[in-house]
C-alpha atoms as one frame of an Amber mdcrd trajectory, in Angstrom:
protein
 -15.821  11.239   6.938 -18.558  10.083   4.496 -19.365  13.773   3.988 -15.844
  14.656   2.778 -15.470  14.830  -1.044 -12.382  13.859  -2.968 -11.088  15.462
  -6.158  -9.570  12.861  -8.428  -6.203  13.750 -10.055  -6.042  15.346 -13.477
  -5.256  12.629 -15.960  -5.423  14.641 -19.088  -1.657  14.546 -19.523  -1.249
  10.826 -18.756  -0.026   8.721 -21.666   0.111   5.427 -19.869  -1.784   4.346
 -16.700  -1.887   1.106 -14.764  -5.048   0.143 -12.907  -4.449  -2.850 -10.826
  -6.605  -5.056  -8.544  -4.445  -5.039  -5.517  -5.420  -8.278  -3.864  -6.123
 -10.522  -6.816  -9.496 -12.357  -6.893 -12.454 -10.016  -7.584 -10.321  -6.945
  -7.354  -9.388  -7.334 -10.938 -13.055  -7.071 -11.882 -13.110  -3.782  -9.925
 -10.041  -2.547 -11.673 -11.618  -3.327 -15.022 -14.780  -1.435 -14.213 -12.779
   1.694 -13.121 -10.804   1.429 -16.337 -13.903   1.335 -18.629 -16.208   3.814
 -16.949 -15.994   7.579 -16.919 -17.601   7.779 -13.384 -14.105   7.907 -11.924
 -11.707   9.178 -14.564 -12.062  10.648 -18.068  -8.859   9.449 -19.726  -8.069
  11.150 -23.108  -8.608   8.969 -26.111  -4.801   8.431 -26.613  -4.168   7.255
 -23.070  -3.045   3.610 -22.763  -5.018   2.285 -19.856  -3.494  -1.062 -18.688
  -5.495  -3.397 -16.354  -3.714  -5.966 -14.203  -4.416  -8.685 -11.766  -2.095
  -9.592  -8.879  -1.119 -13.165  -7.815   1.646 -14.694  -5.767   4.301 -17.153
  -7.023   2.237 -20.193  -7.329   2.328 -23.244  -9.664   1.541 -22.195 -13.179
   2.527 -18.577 -13.060   5.931 -19.235 -14.537   4.207 -20.863 -17.596   2.493
 -17.557 -18.505   4.257 -15.643 -21.223   6.125 -12.534 -20.022   5.235  -9.060
 -21.052   7.737  -7.507 -23.407   8.156  -3.788 -23.078  10.176  -2.224 -25.826
  13.222  -4.667 -25.790  12.838  -5.669 -22.167  11.231  -9.018 -21.092   9.451
  -8.502 -17.817   9.666 -11.682 -15.724   7.351 -10.468 -12.877   4.641  -9.253
 -15.206   2.891 -11.771 -17.263   0.097 -11.926 -19.829  -2.400 -14.621 -20.539
  -1.963 -17.066 -23.554  -5.609 -16.573 -24.561  -7.342 -13.423 -25.560 -10.053
 -11.977 -23.224 -12.940 -11.706 -22.769 -13.970 -15.387 -22.552 -16.904 -17.205
 -21.114 -16.099 -19.320 -18.122 -16.995 -22.428 -20.052 -14.251 -21.513 -22.625
 -11.514 -21.425 -20.115  -9.210 -24.512 -19.915  -8.758 -26.132 -16.608  -4.995
 -25.244 -16.428  -5.987 -21.509 -16.465  -8.720 -21.855 -13.846  -6.650 -19.716
 -11.517  -7.067 -16.809 -13.909 -10.687 -17.271 -14.851 -11.735 -13.894 -13.506
  -9.025 -12.169 -15.469  -9.925 -13.959 -18.626 -13.563 -12.886 -18.327 -12.602
  -9.187 -18.380 -12.681  -6.993 -21.480  -9.372  -6.496 -23.397  -7.459  -3.370
 -22.352  -4.329  -1.529 -23.692  -1.035  -3.330 -24.368  -2.757  -6.769 -24.580
  -3.889  -6.527 -20.885  -5.269  -7.631 -18.536  -1.893  -8.639 -17.252  -0.864
 -10.730 -14.236   1.585  -9.252 -11.862   3.417 -11.946  -9.864   4.164 -10.579
  -6.326   7.513 -12.129  -5.083   7.572 -13.959  -1.907  10.308 -11.826  -0.395
  12.441  -9.343  -2.365  10.497  -6.972  -4.538  13.247  -4.908  -6.224  12.860
  -6.740  -9.607   9.111  -6.032  -9.785   9.638  -2.331  -8.836  12.200  -2.034
 -11.605   9.920  -3.628 -14.194   7.132  -1.263 -13.273   9.499   1.697 -13.844
  10.415   0.272 -17.297   6.676   0.369 -18.269   6.799   4.172 -18.053   3.430
   4.591 -16.191   2.496   8.176 -15.491   0.007   6.944 -12.790  -0.834   3.786
 -10.992  -4.303   3.273  -9.541  -4.652   0.418  -7.019  -8.128  -0.903  -6.505
  -9.116  -2.828  -3.352 -12.708  -3.922  -2.730 -13.186  -4.026   1.039 -10.256
  -2.191   2.513  -8.137  -4.949   4.006  -5.277  -3.296   2.100  -5.450  -0.543
   4.711  -6.798  -1.988   7.924  -4.003  -3.460  10.114  -6.431  -5.714  12.054
  -7.957  -7.241   8.948  -8.196 -10.940   8.828  -5.599 -11.160   6.027  -3.038
  -9.779   8.481  -0.062  -7.447   7.950   1.445  -9.673   5.250  -1.758  -9.822
   3.165  -1.312  -9.550  -0.641  -3.126  -6.240  -0.810  -0.844  -4.539   1.810
   2.252  -5.927   0.344   1.230  -4.590  -3.142   0.473  -1.200  -1.698   3.841
  -0.993   0.030   5.617  -2.060  -3.162   3.808   0.501  -5.345   4.600   3.287
  -2.975   8.305   2.430  -3.152   8.286   2.893  -6.925   7.687   6.637  -6.475
   5.327   6.536  -9.473   2.259   8.696  -8.770  -0.033   6.259  -6.949  -3.680
   6.534  -6.084  -5.105   3.964  -3.686  -8.838   3.536  -4.240 -10.937   1.431
  -1.768 -14.400   0.439  -2.945 -17.095  -0.681  -0.450 -15.234  -0.470   2.894
 -16.020  -3.701   4.714 -17.468  -5.702   1.805 -14.643  -8.254   2.079 -15.745
  -9.221   5.548 -12.150  -8.918   6.741 -12.541  -5.978   9.102 -14.823  -4.795
  11.835 -16.474  -1.429  11.733 -14.323  -0.195  14.587 -11.126  -1.191  12.843
 -12.165   0.501   9.680 -13.185   3.644  11.499  -9.816   3.783  13.399  -7.935
   3.349  10.050  -9.672   6.278   8.550  -9.042   8.366  11.555  -5.344   7.482
  11.560  -5.160   8.500   7.867  -6.550  11.880   8.750  -3.863  12.236  11.525
  -1.171  11.475   8.861  -2.542  14.182   6.621  -2.333  16.632   9.537   1.283
  15.705  10.359   2.302  15.947   6.669   0.742  19.467   6.388   2.385  20.821
   9.362   5.800  19.093   8.656   6.052  20.535   5.210   9.683  21.543   4.418
  11.191  19.318   7.032  13.534  16.549   6.187  12.385  12.912   6.148  14.474
  12.157   9.244  12.760  14.817  11.448  10.431  13.232  13.986   7.087  14.383
  12.564   8.001  12.824   9.162   9.283   9.640  10.791   5.829   9.282  12.451
   3.934  10.217   9.316   5.916   7.800   7.092   5.043   5.020   9.682   1.325
   5.920   9.531   1.388   5.966   5.774   3.638   2.935   5.321   6.009   5.062
   3.231   9.802   5.258   2.961  10.351   2.713   5.622  13.565   0.787   6.010
  11.951  -2.357   7.368  13.693  -5.280   9.117  12.568  -8.718  10.362   9.916
  -8.715  13.075   8.120  -5.727  11.493  10.736  -3.340  12.805  11.795   0.003
  11.213  15.218   1.502  11.126  14.977   5.039  12.549  16.766   7.402  10.115
  18.374   9.492  12.813  20.275   9.387  16.097  21.769   5.877  16.773  19.570
   4.381  14.016  17.720   1.885  16.288  15.416  -0.708  15.013  11.872  -0.016
  16.553   8.746  -1.976  16.252   6.411  -0.263  13.570   3.487  -0.314  15.975
   5.369   1.864  18.468   5.642   4.574  15.766   1.919   4.486  14.907   0.607
   4.792  18.472   0.684   7.426  21.165   1.447   6.493  24.792   0.039   8.426
  27.753   1.557   8.321  31.225  -0.547   9.385  34.265   1.815  10.072  37.205
   0.563   9.380  40.631   0.740  12.650  42.647   0.740  10.929  46.002   3.622
   8.716  44.956   5.626  11.841  43.589   4.913  13.699  46.873   6.262  10.759
  48.780   9.381  10.603  46.754   9.859  14.403  47.284   9.471  13.989  50.999
  12.037  11.138  51.031  14.496  13.313  49.100  14.051  16.271  51.542  14.603
  13.919  54.606  17.792  12.527  52.918  19.102  16.051  52.523  18.343  17.002
  56.134  20.242  13.916  57.354  23.317  15.012  55.463  23.333  18.399  57.128
């Protein structure tokens, strides 16, 4: 798969773009680099390119001033009280959690921002992202644990949760992984399996073109992509057809092979024939 090239989307018509470090930490540094270099995208001079970090609801995040978009105050999207970039020695101790953000260059709309990922319900954050009128969201993850199910961060890792949330917004979203494996969270085999699964999802989607979302190929594909899923407790998915059962997500992303023992089958056939003869 390293030999396959990728064509980045046309951004010439984008008026406002969000580039977000999906997992917090050093991902915001990667997001800042992607925003400021033309190696990935050549944004028109008038495009507002916003950079953001991601954190969870921890002590201190509620003290950050909210972003105000038009007349709306965004409670889940915050900005920092000091203007970046700063040297580490200039950052007060109470803002130590955001030291990497504060050392990044200033970007559009007084960013870098800090997106506060809710612990449970994410509807409010999705609505706030829609209020920002982004034409494109680019999520940056250094390492790939945002994709790999077996990654050390688990299925509830911040990267994965952020990816799932962004896909629900239906804003055009590009998921960009830099340096697969550099985070030390996943094995080579797990990364390779993840890439292969993504290729299967692409094949399913291409062949299921025109079919409704509740048709079986699209149910499988949505599970593989983590898209348009009605999730329930225990990592179960409500199937949008039939009796609408709740099925473990892992069942939908795996295939099951059954090898039938021919000798046992022959034995059952013989027993059936004997039973028929006895009835005559």
